[in-house]
XYZ file of C-alpha atoms in Angstrom:
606
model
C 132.297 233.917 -18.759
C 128.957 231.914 -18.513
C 129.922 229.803 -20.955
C 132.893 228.682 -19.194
C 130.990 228.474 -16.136
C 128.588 225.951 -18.116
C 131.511 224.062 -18.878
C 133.552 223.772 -15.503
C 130.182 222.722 -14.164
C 129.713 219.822 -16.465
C 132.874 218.593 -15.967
C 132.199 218.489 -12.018
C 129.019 216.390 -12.310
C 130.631 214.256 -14.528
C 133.460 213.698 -11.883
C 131.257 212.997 -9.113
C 128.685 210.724 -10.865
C 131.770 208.724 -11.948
C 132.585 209.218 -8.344
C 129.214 207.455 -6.905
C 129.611 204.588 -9.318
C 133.375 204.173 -8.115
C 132.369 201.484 -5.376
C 130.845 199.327 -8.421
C 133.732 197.795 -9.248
C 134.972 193.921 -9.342
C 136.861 193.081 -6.209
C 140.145 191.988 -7.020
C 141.776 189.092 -4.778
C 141.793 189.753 -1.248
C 145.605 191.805 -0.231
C 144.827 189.952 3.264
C 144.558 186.342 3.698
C 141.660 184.665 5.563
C 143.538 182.908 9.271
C 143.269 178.982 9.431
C 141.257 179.610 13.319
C 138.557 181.256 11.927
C 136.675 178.118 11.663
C 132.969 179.388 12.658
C 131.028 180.050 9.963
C 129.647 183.388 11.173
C 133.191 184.244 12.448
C 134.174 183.411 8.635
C 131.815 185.718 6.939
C 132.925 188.437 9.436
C 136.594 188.213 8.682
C 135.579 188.236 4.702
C 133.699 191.437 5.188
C 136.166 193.238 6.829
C 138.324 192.509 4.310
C 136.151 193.564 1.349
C 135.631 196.743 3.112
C 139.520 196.877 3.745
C 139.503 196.308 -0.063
C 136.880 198.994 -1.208
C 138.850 201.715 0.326
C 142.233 200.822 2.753
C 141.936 202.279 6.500
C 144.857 202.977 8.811
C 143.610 201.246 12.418
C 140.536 199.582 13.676
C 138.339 201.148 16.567
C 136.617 198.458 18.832
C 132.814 199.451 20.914
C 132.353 196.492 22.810
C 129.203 196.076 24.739
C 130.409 194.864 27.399
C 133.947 193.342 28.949
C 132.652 189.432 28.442
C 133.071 188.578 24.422
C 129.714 186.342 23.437
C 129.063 184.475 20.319
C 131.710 184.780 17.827
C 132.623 187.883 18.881
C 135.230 185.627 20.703
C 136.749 184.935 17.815
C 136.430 187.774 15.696
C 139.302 188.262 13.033
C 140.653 191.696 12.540
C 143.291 192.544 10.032
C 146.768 193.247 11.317
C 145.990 197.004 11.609
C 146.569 198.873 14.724
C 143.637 198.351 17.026
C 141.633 200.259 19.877
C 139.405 198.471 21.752
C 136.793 200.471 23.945
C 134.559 198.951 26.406
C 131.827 200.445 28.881
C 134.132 202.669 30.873
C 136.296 204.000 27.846
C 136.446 207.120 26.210
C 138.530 209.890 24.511
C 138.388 211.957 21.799
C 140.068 209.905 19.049
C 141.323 212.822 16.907
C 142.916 214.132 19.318
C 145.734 211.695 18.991
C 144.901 208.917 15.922
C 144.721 209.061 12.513
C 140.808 209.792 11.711
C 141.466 207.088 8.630
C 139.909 204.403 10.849
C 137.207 201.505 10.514
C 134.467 202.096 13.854
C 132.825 198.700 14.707
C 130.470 198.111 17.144
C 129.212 194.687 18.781
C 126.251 194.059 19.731
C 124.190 190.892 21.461
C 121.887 192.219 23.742
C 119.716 195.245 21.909
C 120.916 199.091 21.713
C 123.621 200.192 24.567
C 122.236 203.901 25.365
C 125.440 204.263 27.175
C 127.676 202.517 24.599
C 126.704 204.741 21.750
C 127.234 208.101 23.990
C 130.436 207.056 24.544
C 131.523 206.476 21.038
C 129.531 209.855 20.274
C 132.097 211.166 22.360
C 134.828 208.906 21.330
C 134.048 210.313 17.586
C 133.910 213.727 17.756
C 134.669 215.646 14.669
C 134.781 212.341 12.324
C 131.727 210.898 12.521
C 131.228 210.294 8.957
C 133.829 207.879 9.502
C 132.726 204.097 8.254
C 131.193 202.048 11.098
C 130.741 198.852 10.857
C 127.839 197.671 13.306
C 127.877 193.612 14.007
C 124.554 192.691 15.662
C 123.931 188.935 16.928
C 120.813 187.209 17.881
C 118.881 189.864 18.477
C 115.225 189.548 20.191
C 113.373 192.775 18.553
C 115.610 193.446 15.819
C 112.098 195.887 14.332
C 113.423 197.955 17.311
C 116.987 197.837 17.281
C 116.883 199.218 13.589
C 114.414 202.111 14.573
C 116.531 203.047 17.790
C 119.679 203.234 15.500
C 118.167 204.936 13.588
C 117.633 207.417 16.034
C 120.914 207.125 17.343
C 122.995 208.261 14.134
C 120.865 210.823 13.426
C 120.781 212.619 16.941
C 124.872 212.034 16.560
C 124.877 213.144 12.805
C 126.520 209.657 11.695
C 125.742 209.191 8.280
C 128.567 206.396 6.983
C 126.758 203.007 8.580
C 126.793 199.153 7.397
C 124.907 197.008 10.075
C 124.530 193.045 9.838
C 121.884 191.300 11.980
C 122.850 187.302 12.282
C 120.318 185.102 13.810
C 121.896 181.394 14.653
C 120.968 178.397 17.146
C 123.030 175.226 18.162
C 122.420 172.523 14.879
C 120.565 175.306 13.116
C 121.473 177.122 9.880
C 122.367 180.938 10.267
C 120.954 183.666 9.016
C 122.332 187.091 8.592
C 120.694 190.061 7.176
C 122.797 193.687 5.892
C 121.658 197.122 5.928
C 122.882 200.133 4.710
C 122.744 203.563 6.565
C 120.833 206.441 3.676
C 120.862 209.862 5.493
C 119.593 211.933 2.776
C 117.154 213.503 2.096
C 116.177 211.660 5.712
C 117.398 208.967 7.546
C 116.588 205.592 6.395
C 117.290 202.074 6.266
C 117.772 200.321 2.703
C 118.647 196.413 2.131
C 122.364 195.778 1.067
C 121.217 192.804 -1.627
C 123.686 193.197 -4.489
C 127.100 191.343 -3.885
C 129.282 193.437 -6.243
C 127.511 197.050 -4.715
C 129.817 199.322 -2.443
C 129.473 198.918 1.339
C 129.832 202.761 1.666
C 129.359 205.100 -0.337
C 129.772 209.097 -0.552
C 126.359 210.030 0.643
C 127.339 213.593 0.629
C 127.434 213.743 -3.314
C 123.837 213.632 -3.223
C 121.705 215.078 -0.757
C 118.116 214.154 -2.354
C 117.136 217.319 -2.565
C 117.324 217.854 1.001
C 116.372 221.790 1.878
C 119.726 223.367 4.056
C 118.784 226.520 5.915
C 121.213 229.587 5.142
C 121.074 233.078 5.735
C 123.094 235.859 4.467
C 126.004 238.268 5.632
C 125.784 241.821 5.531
C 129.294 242.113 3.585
C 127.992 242.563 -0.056
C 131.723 241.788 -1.370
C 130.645 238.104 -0.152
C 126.863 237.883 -0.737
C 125.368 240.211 -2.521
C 121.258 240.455 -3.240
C 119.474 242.188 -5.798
C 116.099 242.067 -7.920
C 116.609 241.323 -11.417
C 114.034 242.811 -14.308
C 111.345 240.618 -12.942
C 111.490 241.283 -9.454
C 113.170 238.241 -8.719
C 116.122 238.098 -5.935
C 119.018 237.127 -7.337
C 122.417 236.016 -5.198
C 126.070 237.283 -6.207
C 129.580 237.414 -4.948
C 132.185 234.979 -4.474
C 130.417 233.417 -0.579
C 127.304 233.214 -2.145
C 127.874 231.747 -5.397
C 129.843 229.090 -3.476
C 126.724 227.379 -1.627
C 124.604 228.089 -4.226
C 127.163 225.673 -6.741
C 126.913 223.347 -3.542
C 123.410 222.792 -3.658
C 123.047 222.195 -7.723
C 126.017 220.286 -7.451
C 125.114 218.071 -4.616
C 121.232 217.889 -5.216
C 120.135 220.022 -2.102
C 117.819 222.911 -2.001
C 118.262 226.127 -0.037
C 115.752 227.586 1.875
C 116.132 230.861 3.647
C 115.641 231.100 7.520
C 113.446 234.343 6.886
C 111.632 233.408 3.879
C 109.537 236.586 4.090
C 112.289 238.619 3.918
C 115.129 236.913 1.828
C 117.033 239.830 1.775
C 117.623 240.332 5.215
C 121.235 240.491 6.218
C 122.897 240.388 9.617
C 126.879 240.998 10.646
C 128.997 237.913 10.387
C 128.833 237.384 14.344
C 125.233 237.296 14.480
C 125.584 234.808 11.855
C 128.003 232.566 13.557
C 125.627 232.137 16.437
C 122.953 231.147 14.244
C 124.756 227.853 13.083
C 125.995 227.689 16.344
C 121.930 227.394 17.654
C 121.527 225.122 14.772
C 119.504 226.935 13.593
C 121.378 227.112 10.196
C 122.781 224.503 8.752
C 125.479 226.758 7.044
C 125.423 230.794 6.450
C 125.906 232.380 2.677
C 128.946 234.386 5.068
C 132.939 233.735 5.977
C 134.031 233.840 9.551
C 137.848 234.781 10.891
C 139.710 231.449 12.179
C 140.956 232.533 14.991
C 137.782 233.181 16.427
C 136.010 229.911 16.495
C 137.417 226.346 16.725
C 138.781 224.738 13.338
C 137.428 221.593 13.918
C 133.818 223.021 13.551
C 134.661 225.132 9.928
C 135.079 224.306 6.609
C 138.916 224.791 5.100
C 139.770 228.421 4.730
C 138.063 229.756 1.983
C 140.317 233.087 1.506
C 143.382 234.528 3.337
C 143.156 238.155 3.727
C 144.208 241.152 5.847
C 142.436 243.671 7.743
C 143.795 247.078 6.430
C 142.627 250.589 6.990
C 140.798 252.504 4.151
C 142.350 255.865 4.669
C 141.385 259.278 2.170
C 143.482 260.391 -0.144
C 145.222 263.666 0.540
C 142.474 266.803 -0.001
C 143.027 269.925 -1.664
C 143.691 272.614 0.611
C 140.189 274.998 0.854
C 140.617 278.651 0.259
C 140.990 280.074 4.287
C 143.689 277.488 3.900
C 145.783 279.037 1.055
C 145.490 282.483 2.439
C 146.447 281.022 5.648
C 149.069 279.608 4.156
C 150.130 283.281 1.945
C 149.562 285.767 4.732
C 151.142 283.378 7.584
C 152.723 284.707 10.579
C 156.300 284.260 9.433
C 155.140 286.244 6.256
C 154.207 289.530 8.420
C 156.848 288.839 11.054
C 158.953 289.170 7.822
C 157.283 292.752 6.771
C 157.346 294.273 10.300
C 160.899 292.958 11.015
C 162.346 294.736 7.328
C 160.377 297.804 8.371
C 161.619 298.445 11.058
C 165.146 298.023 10.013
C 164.704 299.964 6.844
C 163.294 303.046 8.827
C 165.455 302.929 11.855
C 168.468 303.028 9.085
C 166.799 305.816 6.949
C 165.882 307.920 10.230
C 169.669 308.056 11.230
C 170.445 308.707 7.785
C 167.876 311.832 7.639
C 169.312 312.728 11.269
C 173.061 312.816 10.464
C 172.244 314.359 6.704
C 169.674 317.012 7.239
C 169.030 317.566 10.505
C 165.264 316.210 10.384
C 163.967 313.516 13.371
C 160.780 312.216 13.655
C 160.171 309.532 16.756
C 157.501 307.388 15.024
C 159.709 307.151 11.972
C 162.485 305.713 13.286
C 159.617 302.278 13.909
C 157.354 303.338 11.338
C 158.284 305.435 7.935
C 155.600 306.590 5.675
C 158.921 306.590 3.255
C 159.696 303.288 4.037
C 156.193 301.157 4.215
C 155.592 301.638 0.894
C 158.843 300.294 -0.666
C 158.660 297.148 1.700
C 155.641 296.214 0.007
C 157.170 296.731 -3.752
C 155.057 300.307 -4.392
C 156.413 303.222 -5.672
C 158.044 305.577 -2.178
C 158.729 309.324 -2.145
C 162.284 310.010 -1.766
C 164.706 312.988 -1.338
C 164.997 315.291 -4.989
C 169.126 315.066 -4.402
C 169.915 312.918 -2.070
C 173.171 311.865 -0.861
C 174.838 308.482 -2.113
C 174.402 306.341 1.245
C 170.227 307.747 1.368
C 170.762 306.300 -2.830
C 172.298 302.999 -1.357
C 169.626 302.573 0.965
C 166.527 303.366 -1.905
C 168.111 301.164 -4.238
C 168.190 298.397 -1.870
C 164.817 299.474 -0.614
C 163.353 298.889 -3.696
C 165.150 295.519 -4.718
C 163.380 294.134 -0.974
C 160.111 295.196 -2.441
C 160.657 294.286 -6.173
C 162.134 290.298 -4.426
C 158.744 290.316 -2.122
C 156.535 291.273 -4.393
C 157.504 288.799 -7.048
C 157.713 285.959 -4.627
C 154.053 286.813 -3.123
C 152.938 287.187 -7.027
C 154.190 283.460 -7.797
C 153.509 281.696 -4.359
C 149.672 283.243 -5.442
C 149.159 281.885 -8.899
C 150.714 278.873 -7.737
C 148.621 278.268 -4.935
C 145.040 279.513 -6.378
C 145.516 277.760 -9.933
C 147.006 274.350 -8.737
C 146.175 273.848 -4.698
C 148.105 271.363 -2.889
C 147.447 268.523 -1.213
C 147.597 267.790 2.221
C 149.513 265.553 3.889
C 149.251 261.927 3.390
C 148.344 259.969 6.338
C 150.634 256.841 5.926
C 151.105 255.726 9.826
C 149.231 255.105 12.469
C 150.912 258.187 14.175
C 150.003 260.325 11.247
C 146.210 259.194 11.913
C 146.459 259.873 15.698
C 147.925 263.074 15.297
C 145.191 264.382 12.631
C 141.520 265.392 12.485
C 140.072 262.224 10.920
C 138.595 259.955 12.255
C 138.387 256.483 12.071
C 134.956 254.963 12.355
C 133.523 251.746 13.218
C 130.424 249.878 14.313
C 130.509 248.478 18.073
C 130.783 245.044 17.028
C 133.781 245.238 14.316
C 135.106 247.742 17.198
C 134.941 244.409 20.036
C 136.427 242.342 17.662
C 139.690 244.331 16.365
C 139.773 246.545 19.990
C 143.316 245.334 21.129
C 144.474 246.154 17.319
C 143.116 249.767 17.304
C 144.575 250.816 20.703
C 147.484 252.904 19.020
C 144.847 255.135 17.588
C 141.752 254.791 20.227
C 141.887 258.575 20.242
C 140.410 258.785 16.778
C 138.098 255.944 17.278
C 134.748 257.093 16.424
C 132.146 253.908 17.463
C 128.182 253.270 16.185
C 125.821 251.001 16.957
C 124.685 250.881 13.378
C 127.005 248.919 11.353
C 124.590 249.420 8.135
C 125.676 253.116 8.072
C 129.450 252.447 8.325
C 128.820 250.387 5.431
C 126.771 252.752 3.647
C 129.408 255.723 4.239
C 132.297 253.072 3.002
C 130.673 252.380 0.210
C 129.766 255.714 -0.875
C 133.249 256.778 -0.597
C 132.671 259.401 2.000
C 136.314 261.102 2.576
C 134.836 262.545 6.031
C 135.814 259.253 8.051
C 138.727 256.487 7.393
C 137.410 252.453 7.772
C 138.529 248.691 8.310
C 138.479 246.892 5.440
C 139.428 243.425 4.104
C 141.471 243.040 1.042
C 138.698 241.151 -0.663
C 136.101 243.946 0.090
C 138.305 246.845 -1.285
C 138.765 245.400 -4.456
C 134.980 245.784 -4.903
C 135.425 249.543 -3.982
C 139.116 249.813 -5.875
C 137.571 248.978 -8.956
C 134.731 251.671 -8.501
C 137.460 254.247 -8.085
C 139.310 252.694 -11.165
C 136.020 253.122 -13.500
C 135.571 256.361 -12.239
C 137.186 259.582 -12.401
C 139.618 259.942 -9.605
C 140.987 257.531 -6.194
C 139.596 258.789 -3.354
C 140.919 256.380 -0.758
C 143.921 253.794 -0.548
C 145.381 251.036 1.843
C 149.033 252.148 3.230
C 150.904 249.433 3.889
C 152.611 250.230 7.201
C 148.477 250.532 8.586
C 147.491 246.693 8.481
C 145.152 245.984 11.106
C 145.505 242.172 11.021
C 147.436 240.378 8.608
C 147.033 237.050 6.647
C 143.539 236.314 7.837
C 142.134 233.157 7.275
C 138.193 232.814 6.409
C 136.105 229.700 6.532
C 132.339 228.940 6.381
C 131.265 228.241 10.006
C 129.303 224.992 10.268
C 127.481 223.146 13.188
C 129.146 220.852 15.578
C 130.308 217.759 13.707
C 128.503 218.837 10.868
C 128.195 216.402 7.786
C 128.664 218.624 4.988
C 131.990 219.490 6.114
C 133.654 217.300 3.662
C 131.461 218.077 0.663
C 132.461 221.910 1.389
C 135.914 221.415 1.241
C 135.732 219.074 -1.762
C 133.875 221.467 -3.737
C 136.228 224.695 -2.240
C 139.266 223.232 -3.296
C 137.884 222.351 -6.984
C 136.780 225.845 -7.143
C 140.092 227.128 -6.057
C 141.994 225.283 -8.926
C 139.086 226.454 -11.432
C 139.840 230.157 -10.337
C 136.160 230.134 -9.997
C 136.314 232.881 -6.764
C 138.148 234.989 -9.356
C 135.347 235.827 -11.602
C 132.942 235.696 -9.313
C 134.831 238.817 -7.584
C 134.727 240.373 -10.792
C 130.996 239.325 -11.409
C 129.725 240.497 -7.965
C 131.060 243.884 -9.155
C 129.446 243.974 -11.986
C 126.122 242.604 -10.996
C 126.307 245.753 -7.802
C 126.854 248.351 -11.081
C 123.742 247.101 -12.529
C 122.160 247.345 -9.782
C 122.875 250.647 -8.826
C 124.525 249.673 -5.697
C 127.469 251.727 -6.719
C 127.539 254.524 -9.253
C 130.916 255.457 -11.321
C 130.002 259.158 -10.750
C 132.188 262.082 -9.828
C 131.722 261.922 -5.632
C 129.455 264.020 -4.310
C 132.152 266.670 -2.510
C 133.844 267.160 -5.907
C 133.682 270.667 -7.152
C 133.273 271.878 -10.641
C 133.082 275.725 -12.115
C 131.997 277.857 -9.201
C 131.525 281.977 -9.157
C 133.108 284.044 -6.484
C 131.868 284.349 -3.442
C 132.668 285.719 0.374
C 134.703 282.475 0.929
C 136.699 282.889 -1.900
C 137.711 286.219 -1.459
C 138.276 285.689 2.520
C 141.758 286.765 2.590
C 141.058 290.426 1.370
C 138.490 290.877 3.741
C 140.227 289.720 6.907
C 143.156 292.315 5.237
C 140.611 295.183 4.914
C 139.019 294.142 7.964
C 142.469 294.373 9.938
C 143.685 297.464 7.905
C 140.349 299.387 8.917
C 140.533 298.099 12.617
C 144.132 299.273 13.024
C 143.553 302.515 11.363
C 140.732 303.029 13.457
C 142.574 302.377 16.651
C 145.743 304.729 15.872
C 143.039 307.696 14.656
C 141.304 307.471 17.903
C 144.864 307.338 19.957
C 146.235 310.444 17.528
C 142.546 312.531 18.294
C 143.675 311.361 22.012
C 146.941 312.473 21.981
C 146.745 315.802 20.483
C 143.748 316.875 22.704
C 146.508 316.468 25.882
C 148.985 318.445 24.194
């Protein structure tokens, strides 16, 4: 697996090195011809760049900062390509993306120093693709020294990173001079000269960050991230989230550097993280957020596409008060009583009609009878007549049926238990015992999905329990659960002895989920994240890692393939074990008791 890893990985340098060098091409002939009016010299060498940037990499439509309404200089007769064009000037402004193509060229005119104003505006006027190319034309500036360092400034604070400025200095009858610059953001903003005519104008500064140092932090799901101490005490990152930015930063030349250094393995629930990046105070987190709950324009592409399903036990074994509850039911002494006290009424008629012989409490109650109901041997007339023979031998087939049946439903029962019900519905999960916990926050979040089972909602503030009882396996509770993270705990139960839980399909909490990495507003390593996501999703890359972050949590000791911990082996007999023939003796003695008192009662009145 490594070894392929190795492998995959040098292939991906080697595409985006070849990548950086694209730009350093030769130019072939220009697709768009100069125009016979661009006669100023200036004018000339701005139609010729456009072009050449046209020609290192085609863009859909031209967007136009003027500083002001009045042209000046050769701004008058600046050429364009015949491209769609918007032209903004100092009372402008709309969020491009909102109805353009984001394939665009930005330029910018300039003849009178840095518009504060003008550059808020386009800010605006760029929101979400401000990595876009700009272009920024600058003309007989006074303190250029200061124009650069305000730029500067400027793209930074607006987290432009894609810029090509010229600076031209002319006079009437004098020569002009221009001078180019080219925008480096990483590892910090800077200015470099543009000398070489065959170099790129732009160029993918994302594919290397010069070892810039990106703050992240880490989600509590370990399915995601997942941090451990190797043999040397070392932490050590895992899961499919994780292993993601981590690729990202070899990959793209960055370093990582923990918001809590002291404590790198601190972990915090996914919304916690979220507002992080949203303080800026992380660049990105080593954690997924839902779609739905944030703004897509600020997120990478989704990363996964899950569902929210409920992690519900597996049927139990029914305990022992439960199998002589279920043997010595209701139904089964209605069943007794009701046969004897046909059987007697019938035999006390008999006895009445026959011989002469009556006996009030035997026509409810035969001492005759009793016995026979319950399959034992009765006493019986020595020659009795054929209908008193009818009734024995029927007597003793309802005793010989019920005793048989009680003798099977018992082995049955005590050597093979059966199961409960399973709980396959939400119904069948309001209407039983267990219940369904959750921390407070995963409880806000999925509230208007659990309101057909609020009853059974059972809410902590500690979400580190829930996961520590989820994990464990603990049948006492049912959870939420994404598909990703019950993989992790389905292959536990696979590797071990038995399932303990599963996933019914008609209890889906939310289905087809998308995740995505949360990032800062108009963050620049937006595009780098989904470049690198979608390799890794044609690689099958999250694949093993899934399978590694299992493995790595084994080792570990995360999770243990043992038997879980209510499982029962050999065990003696005990109280509990024999509770049905006590409550039986119990009952047998209290009754007896009760009618011995009533008979002394009786017979001292007579």
């Amino acid at each position: 697996m490594k070894f392929l890893y190795n492998i995959f990985l040098y292939f991906l340098v080697a595409a985006n090195t070849q990548a950086i060098v694209k730009g350093q091409v030769e130019r072939q002939p220009y697709q768009i011809p100069l125009p016979s009016k661009v006669n100023d010299q200036l004018g000339l060498r701005y139609a010729s760049l456009i072009m050449d940037i046209y020609q290192e990499q085609k863009f859909d439509s031209i967007l136009l900062f003027q500083q002001s309404a009045t042209n000046s200089g050769t701004f008058e007769n600046l050429y364009l390509p015949s491209l769609p064009k918007v032209i903004i000037s100092s009372h402008g402004s709309f969020c491009f993306k909102d109805f353009y193509n984001s394939e665009i060229l930005v330029i910018f005119t300039l003849h009178s120093g840095l518009d504060w104003e003008l550059m808020e505006r386009a800010a605006y006027v760029l929101n979400y693709m401000r990595q876009t190319r700009i272009l920024m034309l600058a003309e007989n500036i006074q303190q250029e020294e200061l124009l650069i360092a305000q730029l500067l400034k400027v793209f930074e604070l607006y987290k432009m990173t894609n810029v090509f400025l010229t600076l031209a200095q002319f006079q009437e009858d004098e020569e002009r001079t221009s001078k180019y610059l080219m925008l480096y953001p990483y590892p910090e903003y800077q200015w470099r000269n543009w000398l070489a005519a065959q170099s790129p104008y732009y160029t993918e500064h994302w594919r290397n960050f010069g070892n810039k140092s990106l703050k992240t932090f880490v989600e509590v799901t370990s399915s995601r991230a997942f941090i451990f101490k190797d043999s040397q005490g070392n932490f050590k990152f895992s899961g499919y989230v994780a292993n993601m930015i981590l690729l990202f930063a070899q990959l793209y030349n960055a370093s990582l550097s923990m918001l809590d250094p002291q404590n790198p393995g601190n972990k915090s629930h996914y919304l916690v993280v979220n507002e992080m990046v949203e303080n800026q105070l992380l660049d990105f987190a080593m954690g997924l957020t839902p779609l739905y709950q944030i703004s897509p324009r600020n997120t990478s592409d989704a990363y996964e596409v899950n569902e929210v399903l409920m992690m519900i036990p597996l049927a139990k074994q029914l305990t022992m008060q439960e199998l002589y509850a279920a043997l010595l039911s209701g139904q089964f002494f209605a069943s007794l009583l009701m046969a004897t006290l046909v059987f007697s009424m019938v035999h006390s008629i008999m006895e009445y009609l026959q011989y002469g012989l009556w006996h009030r409490l035997d026509l409810m109650i035969s001492n005759r009878i009793l016995p026979g109901i319950l399959g034992l041997s009765f006493p019986c007339r020595s020659r009795p007549r054929t209908s008193l023979k009818m009734v024995y031998m029927l007597l003793g087939f309802f005793g010989l049926y019920i005793t048989t049946l009680f003798a099977a439903n018992n082995k049955s029962l005590f050597t093979r238990p059966p199961l409960h019900a399973d709980i396959r519905t939400f119904d069948d999960l309001s209407r039983s015992s267990l219940k369904y916990l959750t921390s407070q926050q995963d409880f806000n979040e999925l509230k208007e999905f659990l309101e057909p089972i609020r009853k059974s909602v059972q809410v902590i503030d500690n979400r580190t329990i829930v996961v520590e009882h989820r994990t464990k396996l603990n049948t006492s509770y049912a959870y939420s659960i994404t598909t990703t993270s019950f993989d992790i705990l389905w292959r536990k139960q696979k590797f071990s002895c038995y399932f303990t839980f599963h996933t019914p399909s008609a209890m889906v909490i939310h289905p087809l989920m998308p995740w995505c990495y949360n990032l800062q507003y108009n963050s620049p390593y937006k595009e780098a994240l989904n470049y690198l996501m979608h390799r890794i999703h044609a690689a099958g890359l999250e694949h093993i890692w899934r399978s590694q972050v299992f493995y790595d949590q084994l080792r570990s000791k995360e999770i243990h393939l043992s038997k879980p911990p209510n499982s029962r082996g050999v065990e003696v007999l005990g109280f509990m074990h024999l509770f049905g023939i006590w409550m039986i003796a119990i009952v047998g003695f209290t009754s007896s008791t009760i009618v011995f008192i009533i008979e002394l009662w009786m017979g001292r009145h007579r």
